[in-house]
Short mmCIF file of C-alpha atoms in Angstrom, two decimals:
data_model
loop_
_atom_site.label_atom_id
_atom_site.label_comp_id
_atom_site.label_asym_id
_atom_site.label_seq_id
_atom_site.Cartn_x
_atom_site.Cartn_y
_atom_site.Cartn_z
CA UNK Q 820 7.15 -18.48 12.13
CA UNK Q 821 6.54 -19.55 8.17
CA UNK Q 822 4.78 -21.91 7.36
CA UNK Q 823 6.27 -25.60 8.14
CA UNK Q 824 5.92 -28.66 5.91
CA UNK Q 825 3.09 -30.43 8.37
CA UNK Q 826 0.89 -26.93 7.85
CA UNK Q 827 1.67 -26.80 3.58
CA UNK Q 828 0.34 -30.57 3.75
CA UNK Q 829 -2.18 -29.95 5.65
CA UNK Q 830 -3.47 -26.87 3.68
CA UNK Q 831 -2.72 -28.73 0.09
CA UNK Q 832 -5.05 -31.68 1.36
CA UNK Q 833 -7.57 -29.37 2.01
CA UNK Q 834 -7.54 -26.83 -0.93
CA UNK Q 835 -8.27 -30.19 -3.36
CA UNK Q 836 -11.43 -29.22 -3.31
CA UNK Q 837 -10.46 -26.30 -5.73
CA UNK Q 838 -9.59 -28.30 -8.46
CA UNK Q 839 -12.03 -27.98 -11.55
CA UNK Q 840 -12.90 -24.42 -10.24
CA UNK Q 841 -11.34 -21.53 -13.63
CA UNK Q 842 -9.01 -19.23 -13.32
CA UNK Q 843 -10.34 -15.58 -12.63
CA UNK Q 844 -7.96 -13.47 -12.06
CA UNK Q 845 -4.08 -12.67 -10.08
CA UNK Q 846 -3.20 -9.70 -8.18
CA UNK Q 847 -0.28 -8.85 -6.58
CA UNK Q 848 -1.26 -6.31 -4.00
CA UNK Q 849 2.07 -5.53 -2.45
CA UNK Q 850 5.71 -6.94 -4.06
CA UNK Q 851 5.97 -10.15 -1.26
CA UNK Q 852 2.39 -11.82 -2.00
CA UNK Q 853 0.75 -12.61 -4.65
CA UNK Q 854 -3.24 -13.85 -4.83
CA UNK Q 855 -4.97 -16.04 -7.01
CA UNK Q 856 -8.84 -15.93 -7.86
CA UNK Q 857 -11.12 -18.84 -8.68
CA UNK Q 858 -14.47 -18.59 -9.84
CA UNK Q 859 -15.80 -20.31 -6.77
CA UNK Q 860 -14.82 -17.05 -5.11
CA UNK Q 861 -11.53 -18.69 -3.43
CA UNK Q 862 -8.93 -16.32 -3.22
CA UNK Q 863 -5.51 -17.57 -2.52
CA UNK Q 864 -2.92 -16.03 -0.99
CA UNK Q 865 0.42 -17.29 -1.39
CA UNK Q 866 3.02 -15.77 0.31
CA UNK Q 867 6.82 -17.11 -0.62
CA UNK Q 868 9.75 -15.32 1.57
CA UNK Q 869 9.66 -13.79 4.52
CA UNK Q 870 9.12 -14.39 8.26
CA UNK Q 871 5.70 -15.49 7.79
CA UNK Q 872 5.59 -16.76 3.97
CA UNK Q 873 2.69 -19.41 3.94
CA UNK Q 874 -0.35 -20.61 1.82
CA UNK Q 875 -4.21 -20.12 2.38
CA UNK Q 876 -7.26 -18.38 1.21
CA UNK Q 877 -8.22 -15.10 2.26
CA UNK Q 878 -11.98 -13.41 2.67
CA UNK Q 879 -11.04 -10.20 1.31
CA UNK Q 880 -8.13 -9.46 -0.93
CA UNK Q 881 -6.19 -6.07 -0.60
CA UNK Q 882 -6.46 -3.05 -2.85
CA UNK Q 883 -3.68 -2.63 -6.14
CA UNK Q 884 -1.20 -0.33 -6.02
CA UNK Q 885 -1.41 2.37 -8.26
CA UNK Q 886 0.98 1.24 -10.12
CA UNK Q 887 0.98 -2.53 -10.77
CA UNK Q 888 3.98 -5.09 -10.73
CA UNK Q 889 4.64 -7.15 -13.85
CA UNK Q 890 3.56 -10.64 -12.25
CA UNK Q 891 0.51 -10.11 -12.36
CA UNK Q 892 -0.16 -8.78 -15.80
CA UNK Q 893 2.52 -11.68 -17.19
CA UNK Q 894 -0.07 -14.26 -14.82
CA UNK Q 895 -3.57 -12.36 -16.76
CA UNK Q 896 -1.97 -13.02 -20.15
CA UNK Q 897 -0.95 -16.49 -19.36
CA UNK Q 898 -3.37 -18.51 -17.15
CA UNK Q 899 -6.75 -19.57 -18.01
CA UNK Q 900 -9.08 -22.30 -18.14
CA UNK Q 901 -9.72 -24.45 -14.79
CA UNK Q 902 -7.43 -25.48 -11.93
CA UNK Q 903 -6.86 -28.99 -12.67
CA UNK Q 904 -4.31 -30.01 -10.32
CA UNK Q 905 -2.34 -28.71 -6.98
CA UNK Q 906 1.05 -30.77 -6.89
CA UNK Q 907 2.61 -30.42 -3.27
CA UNK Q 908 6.15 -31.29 -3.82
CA UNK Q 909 7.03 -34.71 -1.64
CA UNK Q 910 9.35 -33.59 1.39
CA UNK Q 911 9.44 -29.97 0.54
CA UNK Q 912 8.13 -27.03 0.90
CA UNK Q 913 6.46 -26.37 -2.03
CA UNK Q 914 3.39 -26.55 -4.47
CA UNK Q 915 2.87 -26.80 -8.21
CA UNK Q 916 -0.58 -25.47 -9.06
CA UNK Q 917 -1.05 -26.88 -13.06
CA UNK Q 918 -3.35 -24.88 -15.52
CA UNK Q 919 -4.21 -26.13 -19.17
CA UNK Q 920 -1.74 -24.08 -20.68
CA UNK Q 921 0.50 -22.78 -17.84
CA UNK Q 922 1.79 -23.79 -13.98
CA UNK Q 923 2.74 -21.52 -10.68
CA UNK Q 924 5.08 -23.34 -8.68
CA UNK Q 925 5.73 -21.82 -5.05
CA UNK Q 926 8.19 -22.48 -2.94
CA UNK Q 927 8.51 -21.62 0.85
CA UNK Q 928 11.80 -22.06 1.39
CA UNK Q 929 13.10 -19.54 3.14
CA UNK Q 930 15.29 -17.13 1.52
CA UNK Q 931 15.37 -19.41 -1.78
CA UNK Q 932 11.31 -19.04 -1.61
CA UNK Q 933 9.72 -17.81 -4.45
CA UNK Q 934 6.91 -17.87 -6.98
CA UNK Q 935 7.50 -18.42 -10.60
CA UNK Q 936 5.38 -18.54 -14.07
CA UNK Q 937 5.93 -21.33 -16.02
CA UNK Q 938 4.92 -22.22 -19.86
CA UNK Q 939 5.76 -25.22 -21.72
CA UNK Q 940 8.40 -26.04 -18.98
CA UNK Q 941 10.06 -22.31 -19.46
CA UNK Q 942 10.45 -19.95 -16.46
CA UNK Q 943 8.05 -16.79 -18.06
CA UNK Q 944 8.00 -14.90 -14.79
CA UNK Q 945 9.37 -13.94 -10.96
CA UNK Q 946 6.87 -12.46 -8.57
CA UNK Q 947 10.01 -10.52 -7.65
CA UNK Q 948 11.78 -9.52 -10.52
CA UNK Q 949 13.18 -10.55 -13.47
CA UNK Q 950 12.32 -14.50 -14.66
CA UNK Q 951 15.61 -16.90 -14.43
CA UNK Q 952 16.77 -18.56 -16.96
CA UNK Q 953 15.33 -21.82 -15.09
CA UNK Q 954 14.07 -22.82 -11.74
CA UNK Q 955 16.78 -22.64 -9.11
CA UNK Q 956 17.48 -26.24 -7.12
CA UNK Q 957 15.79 -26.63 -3.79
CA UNK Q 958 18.39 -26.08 -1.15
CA UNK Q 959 18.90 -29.17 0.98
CA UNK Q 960 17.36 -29.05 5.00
CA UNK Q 961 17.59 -31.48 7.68
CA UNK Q 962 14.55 -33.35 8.05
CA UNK Q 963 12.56 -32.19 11.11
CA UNK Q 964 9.46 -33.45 13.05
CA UNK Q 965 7.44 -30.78 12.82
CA UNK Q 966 3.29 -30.36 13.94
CA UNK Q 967 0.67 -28.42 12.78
CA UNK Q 968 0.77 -25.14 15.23
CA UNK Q 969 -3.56 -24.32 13.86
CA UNK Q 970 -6.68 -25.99 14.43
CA UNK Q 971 -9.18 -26.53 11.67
CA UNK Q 972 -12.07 -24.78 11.51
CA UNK Q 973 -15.52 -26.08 10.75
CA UNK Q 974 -13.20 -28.80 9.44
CA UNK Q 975 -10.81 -26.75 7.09
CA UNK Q 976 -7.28 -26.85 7.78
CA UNK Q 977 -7.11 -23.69 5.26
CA UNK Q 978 -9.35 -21.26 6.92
CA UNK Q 979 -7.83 -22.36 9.99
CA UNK Q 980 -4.09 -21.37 8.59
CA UNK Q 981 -6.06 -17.55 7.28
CA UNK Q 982 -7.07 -17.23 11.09
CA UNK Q 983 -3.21 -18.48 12.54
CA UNK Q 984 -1.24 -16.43 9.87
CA UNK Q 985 -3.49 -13.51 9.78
CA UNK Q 986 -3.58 -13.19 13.58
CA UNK Q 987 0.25 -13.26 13.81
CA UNK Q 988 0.45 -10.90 10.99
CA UNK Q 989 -1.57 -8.62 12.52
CA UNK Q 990 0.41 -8.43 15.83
CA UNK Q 991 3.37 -8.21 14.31
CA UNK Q 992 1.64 -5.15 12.12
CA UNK Q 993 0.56 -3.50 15.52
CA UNK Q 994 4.02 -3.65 16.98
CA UNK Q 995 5.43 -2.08 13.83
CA UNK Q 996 3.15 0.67 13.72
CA UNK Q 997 3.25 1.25 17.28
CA UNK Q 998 6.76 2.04 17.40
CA UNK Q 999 6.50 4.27 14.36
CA UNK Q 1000 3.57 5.73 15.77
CA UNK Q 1001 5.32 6.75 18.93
CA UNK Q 1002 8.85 7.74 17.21
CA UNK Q 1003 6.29 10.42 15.32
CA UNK Q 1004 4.26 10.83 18.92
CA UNK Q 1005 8.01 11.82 19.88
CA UNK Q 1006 8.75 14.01 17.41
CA UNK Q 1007 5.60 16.25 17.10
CA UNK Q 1008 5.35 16.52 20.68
CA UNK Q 1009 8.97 18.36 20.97
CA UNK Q 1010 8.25 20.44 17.43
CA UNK Q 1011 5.31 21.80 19.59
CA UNK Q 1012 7.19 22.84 22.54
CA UNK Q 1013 9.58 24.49 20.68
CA UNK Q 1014 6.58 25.88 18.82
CA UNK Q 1015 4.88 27.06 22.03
CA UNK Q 1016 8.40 28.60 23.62
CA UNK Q 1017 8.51 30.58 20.08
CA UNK Q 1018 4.94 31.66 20.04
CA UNK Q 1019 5.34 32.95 23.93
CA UNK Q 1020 8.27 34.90 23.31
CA UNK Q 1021 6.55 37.02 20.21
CA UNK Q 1022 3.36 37.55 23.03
CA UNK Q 1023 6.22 39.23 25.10
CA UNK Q 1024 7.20 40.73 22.12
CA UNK Q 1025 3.68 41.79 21.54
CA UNK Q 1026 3.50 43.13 25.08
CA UNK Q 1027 5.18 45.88 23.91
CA UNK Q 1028 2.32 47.57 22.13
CA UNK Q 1029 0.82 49.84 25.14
CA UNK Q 1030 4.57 51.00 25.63
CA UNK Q 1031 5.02 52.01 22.03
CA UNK Q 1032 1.67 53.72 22.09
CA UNK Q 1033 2.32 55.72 25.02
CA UNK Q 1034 5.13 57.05 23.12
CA UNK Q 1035 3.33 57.92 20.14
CA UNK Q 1036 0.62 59.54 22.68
CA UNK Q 1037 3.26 62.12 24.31
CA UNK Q 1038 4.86 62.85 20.78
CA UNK Q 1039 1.81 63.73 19.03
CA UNK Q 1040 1.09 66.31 22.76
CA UNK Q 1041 4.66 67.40 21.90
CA UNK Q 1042 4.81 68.27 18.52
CA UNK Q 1043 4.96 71.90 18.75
CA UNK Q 1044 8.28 71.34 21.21
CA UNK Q 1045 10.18 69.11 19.25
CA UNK Q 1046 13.28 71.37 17.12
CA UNK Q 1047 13.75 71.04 13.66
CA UNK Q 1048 16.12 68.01 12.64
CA UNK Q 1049 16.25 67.03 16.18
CA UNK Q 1050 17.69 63.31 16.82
CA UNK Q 1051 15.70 62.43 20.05
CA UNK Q 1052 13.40 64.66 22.41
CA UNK Q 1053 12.87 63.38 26.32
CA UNK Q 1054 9.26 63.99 27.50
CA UNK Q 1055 7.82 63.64 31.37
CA UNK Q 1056 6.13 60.83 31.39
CA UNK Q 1057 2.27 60.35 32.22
CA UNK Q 1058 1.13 59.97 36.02
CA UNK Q 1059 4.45 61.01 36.93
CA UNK Q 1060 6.10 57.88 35.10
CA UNK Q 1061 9.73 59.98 34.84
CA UNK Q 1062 11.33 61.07 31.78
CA UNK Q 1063 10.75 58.69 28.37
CA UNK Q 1064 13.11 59.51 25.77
CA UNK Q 1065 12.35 59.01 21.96
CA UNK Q 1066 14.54 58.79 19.36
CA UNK Q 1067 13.51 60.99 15.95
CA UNK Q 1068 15.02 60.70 12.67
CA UNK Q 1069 16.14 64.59 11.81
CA UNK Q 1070 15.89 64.31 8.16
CA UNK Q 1071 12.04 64.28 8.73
CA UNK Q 1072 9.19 65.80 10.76
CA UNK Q 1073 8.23 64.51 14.21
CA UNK Q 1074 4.86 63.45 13.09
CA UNK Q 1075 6.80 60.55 10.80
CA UNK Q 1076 7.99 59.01 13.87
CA UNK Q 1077 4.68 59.57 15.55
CA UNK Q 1078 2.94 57.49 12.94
CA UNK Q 1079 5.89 55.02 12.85
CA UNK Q 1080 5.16 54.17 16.70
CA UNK Q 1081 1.56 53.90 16.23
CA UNK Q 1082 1.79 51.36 13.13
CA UNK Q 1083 4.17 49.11 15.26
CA UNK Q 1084 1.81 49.11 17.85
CA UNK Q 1085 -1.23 48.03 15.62
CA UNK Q 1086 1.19 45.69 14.03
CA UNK Q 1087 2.10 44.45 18.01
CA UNK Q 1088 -1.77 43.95 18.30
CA UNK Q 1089 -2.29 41.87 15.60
CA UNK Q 1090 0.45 39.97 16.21
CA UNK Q 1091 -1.05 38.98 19.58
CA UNK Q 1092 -4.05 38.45 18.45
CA UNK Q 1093 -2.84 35.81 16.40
CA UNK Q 1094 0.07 34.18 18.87
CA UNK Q 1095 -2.94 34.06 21.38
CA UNK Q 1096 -5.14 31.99 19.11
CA UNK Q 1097 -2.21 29.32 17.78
CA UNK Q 1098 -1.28 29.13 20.94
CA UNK Q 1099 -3.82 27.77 22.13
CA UNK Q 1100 -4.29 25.63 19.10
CA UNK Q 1101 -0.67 23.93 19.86
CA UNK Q 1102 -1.04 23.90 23.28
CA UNK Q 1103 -4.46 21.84 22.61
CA UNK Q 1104 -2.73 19.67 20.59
CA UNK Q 1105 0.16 18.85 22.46
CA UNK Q 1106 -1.75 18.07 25.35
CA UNK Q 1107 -3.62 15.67 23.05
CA UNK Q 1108 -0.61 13.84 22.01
CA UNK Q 1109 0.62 13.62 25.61
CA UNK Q 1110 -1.84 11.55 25.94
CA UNK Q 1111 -1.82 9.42 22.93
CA UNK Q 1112 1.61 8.58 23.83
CA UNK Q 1113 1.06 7.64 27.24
CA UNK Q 1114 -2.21 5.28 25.94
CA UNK Q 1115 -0.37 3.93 23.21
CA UNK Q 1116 0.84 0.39 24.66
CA UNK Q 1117 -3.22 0.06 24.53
CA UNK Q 1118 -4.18 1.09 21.14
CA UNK Q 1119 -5.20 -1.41 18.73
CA UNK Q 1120 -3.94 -1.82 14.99
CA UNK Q 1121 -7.06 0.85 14.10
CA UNK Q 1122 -6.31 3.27 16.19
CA UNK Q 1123 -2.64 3.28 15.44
CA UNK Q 1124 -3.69 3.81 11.76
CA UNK Q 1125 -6.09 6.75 12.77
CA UNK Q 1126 -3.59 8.19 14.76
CA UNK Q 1127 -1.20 8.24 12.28
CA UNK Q 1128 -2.91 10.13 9.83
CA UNK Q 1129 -2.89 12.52 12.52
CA UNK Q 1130 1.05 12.91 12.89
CA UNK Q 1131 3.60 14.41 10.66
CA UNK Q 1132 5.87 11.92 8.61
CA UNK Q 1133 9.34 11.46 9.62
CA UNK Q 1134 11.81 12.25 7.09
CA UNK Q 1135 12.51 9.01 4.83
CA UNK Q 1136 15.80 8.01 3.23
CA UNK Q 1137 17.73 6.98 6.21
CA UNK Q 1138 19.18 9.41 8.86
CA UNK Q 1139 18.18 12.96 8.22
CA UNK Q 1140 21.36 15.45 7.00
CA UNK Q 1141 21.41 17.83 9.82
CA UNK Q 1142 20.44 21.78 9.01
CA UNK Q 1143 24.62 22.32 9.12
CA UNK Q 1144 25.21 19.73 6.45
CA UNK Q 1145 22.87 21.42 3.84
CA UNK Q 1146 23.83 25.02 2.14
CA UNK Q 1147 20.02 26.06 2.72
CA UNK Q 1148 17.56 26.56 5.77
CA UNK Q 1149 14.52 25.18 6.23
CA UNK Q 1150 11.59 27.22 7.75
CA UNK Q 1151 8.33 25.09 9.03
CA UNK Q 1152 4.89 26.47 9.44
CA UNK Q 1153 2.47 25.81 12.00
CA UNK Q 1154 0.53 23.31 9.19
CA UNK Q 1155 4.16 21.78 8.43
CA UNK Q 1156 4.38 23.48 5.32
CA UNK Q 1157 7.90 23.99 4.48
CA UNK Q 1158 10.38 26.72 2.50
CA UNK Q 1159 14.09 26.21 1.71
CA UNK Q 1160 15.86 29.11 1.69
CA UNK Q 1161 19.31 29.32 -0.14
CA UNK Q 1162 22.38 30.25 2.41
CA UNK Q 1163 24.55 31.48 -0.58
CA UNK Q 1164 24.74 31.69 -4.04
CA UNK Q 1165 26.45 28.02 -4.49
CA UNK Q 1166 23.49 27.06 -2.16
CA UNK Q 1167 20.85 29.06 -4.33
CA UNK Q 1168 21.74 26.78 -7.66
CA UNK Q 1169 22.00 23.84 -5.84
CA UNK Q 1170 18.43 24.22 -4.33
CA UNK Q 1171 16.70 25.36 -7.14
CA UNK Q 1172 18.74 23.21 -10.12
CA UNK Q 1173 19.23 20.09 -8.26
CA UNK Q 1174 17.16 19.83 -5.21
CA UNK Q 1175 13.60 21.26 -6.34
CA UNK Q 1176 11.29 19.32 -8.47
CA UNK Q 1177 9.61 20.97 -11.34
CA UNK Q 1178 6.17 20.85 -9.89
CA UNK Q 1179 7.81 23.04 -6.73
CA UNK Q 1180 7.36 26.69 -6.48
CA UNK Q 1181 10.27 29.25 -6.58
CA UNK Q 1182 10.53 32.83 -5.34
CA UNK Q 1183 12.96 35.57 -5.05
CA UNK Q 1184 13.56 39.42 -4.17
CA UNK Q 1185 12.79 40.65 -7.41
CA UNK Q 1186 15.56 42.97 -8.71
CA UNK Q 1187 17.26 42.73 -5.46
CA UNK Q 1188 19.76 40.76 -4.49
CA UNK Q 1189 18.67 37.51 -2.29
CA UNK Q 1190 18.28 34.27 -1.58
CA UNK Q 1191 16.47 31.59 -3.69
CA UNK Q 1192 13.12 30.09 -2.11
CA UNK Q 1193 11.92 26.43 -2.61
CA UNK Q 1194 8.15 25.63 -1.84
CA UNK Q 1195 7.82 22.27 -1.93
CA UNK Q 1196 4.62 20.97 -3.35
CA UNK Q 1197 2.97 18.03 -4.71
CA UNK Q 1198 2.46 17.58 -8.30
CA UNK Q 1199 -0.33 19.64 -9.66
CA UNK Q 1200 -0.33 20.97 -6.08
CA UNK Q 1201 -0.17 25.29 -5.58
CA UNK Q 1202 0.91 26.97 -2.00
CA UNK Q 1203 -2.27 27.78 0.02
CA UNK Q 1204 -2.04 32.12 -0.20
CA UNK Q 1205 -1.21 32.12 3.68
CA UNK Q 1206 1.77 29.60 2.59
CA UNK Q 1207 2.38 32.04 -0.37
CA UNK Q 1208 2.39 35.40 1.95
CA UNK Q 1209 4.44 33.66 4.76
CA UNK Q 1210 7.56 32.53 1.95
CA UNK Q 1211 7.67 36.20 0.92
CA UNK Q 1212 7.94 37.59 4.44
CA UNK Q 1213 10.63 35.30 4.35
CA UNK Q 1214 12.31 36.29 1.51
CA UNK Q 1215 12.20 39.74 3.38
CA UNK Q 1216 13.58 38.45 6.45
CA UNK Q 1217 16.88 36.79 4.35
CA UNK Q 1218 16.87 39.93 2.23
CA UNK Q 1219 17.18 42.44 5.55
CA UNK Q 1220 14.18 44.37 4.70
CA UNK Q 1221 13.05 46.74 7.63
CA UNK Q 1222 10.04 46.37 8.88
CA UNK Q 1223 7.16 48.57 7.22
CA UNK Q 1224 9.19 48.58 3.95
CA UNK Q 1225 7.61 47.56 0.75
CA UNK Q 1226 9.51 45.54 -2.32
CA UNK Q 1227 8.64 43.20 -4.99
CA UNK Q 1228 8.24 39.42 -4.39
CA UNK Q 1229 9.19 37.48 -7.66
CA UNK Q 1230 7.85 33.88 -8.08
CA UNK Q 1231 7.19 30.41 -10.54
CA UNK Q 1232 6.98 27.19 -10.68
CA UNK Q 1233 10.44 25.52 -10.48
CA UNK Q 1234 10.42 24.09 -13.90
CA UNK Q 1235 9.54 27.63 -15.86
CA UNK Q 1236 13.57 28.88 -14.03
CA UNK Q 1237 16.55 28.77 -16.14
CA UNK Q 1238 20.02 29.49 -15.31
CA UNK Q 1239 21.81 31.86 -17.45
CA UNK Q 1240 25.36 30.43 -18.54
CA UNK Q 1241 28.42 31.79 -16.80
CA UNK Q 1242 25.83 34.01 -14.52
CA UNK Q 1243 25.92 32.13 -11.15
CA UNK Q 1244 23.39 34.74 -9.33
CA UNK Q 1245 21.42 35.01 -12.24
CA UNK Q 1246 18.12 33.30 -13.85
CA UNK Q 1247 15.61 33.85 -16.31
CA UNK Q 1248 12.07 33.06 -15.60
CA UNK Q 1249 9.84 32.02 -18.15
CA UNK Q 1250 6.41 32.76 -16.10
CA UNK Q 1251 6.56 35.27 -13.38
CA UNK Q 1252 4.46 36.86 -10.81
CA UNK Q 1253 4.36 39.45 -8.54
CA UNK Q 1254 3.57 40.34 -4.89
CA UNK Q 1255 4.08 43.39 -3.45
CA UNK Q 1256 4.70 43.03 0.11
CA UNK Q 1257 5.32 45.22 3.11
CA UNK Q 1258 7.59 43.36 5.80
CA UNK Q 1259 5.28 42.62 8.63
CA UNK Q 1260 6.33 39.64 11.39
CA UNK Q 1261 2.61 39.13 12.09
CA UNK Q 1262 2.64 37.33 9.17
CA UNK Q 1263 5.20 34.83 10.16
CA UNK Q 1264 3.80 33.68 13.43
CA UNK Q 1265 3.89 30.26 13.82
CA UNK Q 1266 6.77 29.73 11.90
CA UNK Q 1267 10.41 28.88 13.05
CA UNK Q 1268 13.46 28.25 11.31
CA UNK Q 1269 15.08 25.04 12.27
CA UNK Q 1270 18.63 25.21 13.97
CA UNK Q 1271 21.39 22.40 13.52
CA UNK Q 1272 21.10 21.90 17.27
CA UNK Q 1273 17.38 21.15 16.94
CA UNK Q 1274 15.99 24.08 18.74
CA UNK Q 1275 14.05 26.85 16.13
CA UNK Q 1276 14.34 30.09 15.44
CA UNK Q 1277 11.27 32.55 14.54
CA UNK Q 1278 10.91 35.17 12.46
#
């Protein structure tokens, strides 16, 4: 699919027109292709390995990367002054193009392709890495009758190469894209109906409020029969309902359980209230990715892109550890924020010594034992206060803190924790804060703890 020797001549014979034109500039927009500016407003793009290495001009060039490669700023110091010859090599695959005071030689030639900077007949520079000592041989080929596979257009063999390359570039871009698209597609589509199964059982949960409140309703007509230090009183039920027995805690008065029912059925509201409207957020966007997937054999390059930015990335590095592998769990909120959770105290260190980056956030039980909590962040990034609030009620969770109980919620950034020597549990943090918070599950709705066997667990 490269670029044959029939195309390079016919491209070379056309670009003579550039000679005479100055150097402007080089950029080297991604690490396989380099581009070349004239100050006729040619930019060349010179591609030297790969399935579709080549030679042409391009209209527009592509943006830097943040950080550049060393090419480029060894081609700005070097080259200068005009163009005043482009050498194609006879027989080969490859071009010379001579400066006053230095040369770029390019070579298509497969997997011995490359691009050098040369100066006073001295390799100064690799578009790919270091600069060899000298240029390598050209590998010997069989000589082949090849033809020009692009037509010329308003005469130039070179624009007519941009539209032939760029073309097959861009479907091979499309395919790409499309199949990453749809492994993503894939992947947020069953994270959202494991989502939705979670989110419907806490409704049922939640469907427990009007039970609890009955209760609370026939204790607080019952007070005055309930005996001191009592374990459990059994009422007749309203309209004839049959007996409903409560338990009672007989180190205090009935009214304490009275309340106790009536905050976990305000705390049942809320937490339907809330299941009710994600839920029909995630449903909305399942359905919507339903049907991106079904459509996506018809999306163009653009809409890939857009839809993309859309998805959640899949994890990089290869094939993902699995939750069984790693001494810490991963929770996952309904935005795709994350916390690690330390399984142990071996898993604690590890997470927060060796797996968390300084710019991370770290929390912890304070003056309780626990597990250690990674947020991950971005650098110069903070956790969003829901993201905050949702990490402590999972420190509570870990920590087996009854509901309606109240503790302290220690946290810092990663990089202001210190282990103590020869104290394995044990840290000192160099800038804490404090939450107080009361263990509520409304908070966590929406969240799930992933399982090894890829189903999720809420909270």
């Amino acid at each position: 699919m490269s670029m044959n020797e029939a195309e390079l001549s016919a491209v070379v014979d056309d670009l003579q027109s550039l000679v005479g034109a100055a150097y402007q500039n080089i950029w080297q927009p991604q690490r396989d292709r380099v581009i070349l500016g004239l100050s006729d407003g040619t930019n060349l793009l010179m591609v030297p390995r790969g399935p579709l290495a080549r030679l042409h001009p391009v209209r527009r060039r592509p943006r830097n990367p943040p950080k550049p490669f060393s090419f480029q700023g060894a081609g700005r110091s070097r080259l200068r002054g005009p163009l005043i010859g482009i050498d194609k090599v006879i027989g080969e695959r490859a071009v010379i193009f001579r400066f006053i005071a230095a040369e770029l030689h390019l070579r298509l030639t497969g997997r011995s392709g490359g691009l050098w900077l040369l100066q006073d007949d001295r390799v100064v520079a690799a578009y790919d890495g270091p600069a060899p000592e000298a240029l390598p041989d050209l590998p010997p080929r069989p000589q082949l009758v090849q033809e020009v596979r692009f037509e010329p257009i308003d005469g130039s063999m070179a624009r007519g190469a941009d539209r032939y390359f760029s073309r097959i570039e861009r479907d091979r871009q499309t395919v790409e894209r499309r199949g990453l698209v749809e492994k993503r597609l894939r992947r947020s589509i069953s994270r959202a109906q494991r989502l939705v199964g979670n989110l419907e059982r806490d409704l049922l949960r939640a469907e427990d409020a009007p039970h609890l409140r009955a209760q609370a309703d026939l204790l607080a007509a019952s007070l005055h029969r309930v005996p001191k230090g009592a374990d459990h009183i059994v009422l007749e039920g309203y309209d004839g309902e049959g007996p409903v027995h409560i338990d009672l805690d007989p180190g205090k008065p009935a009214t304490a359980t009275m309340e106790l029912l009536y905050r976990r059925a305000r705390r049942l509201d809320r937490v339907a209230d809330r299941v009710l409207a994600r839920l029909e957020e995630v449903e909305k966007q399942l359905g919507e990715h339903r049907d991106a997937l079904a459509t996506l054999d018809q999306a163009d390059l653009e809409a890939l892109k857009k839809l993309e930015q859309t998805l959640p990335a899949l994890p990089s590095g290869g094939r993902a550890p699995t939750i069984r592998e790693l001494p810490w769990h991963t929770w996952v909120g309904p935005d795709g924020e994350r916390v690690l959770v330390g399984r142990n105290a071996v898993g604690n260190r590890r997470l927060t010594f060796q797996v968390a980056k300084g710019t991370d956030w770290w929390m912890h039980l304070r003056e309780r034992p626990g597990a250690h909590l990674v947020l991950p962040m971005k650098r110069d990034q903070s956790p969003t206060l829901p993201h905050l609030l949702a990490a402590a009620q999972i420190a509570l969770v870990h920590g087996k803190v009854p509901e309606g109980e109240s503790v302290d919620v220690q946290y810092a950034r990663v990089r202001d924790v210190r282990p103590i020597p020869g104290e394995l549990a044990k840290v000192r943090i160099a800038d804490e804060r404090v939450l107080r918070v009361t263990r509520d599950p409304s908070e966590l709705v929406g969240w799930a703890r992933e399982e090894p066997s890829g189903s999720s667990r809420n909270g």
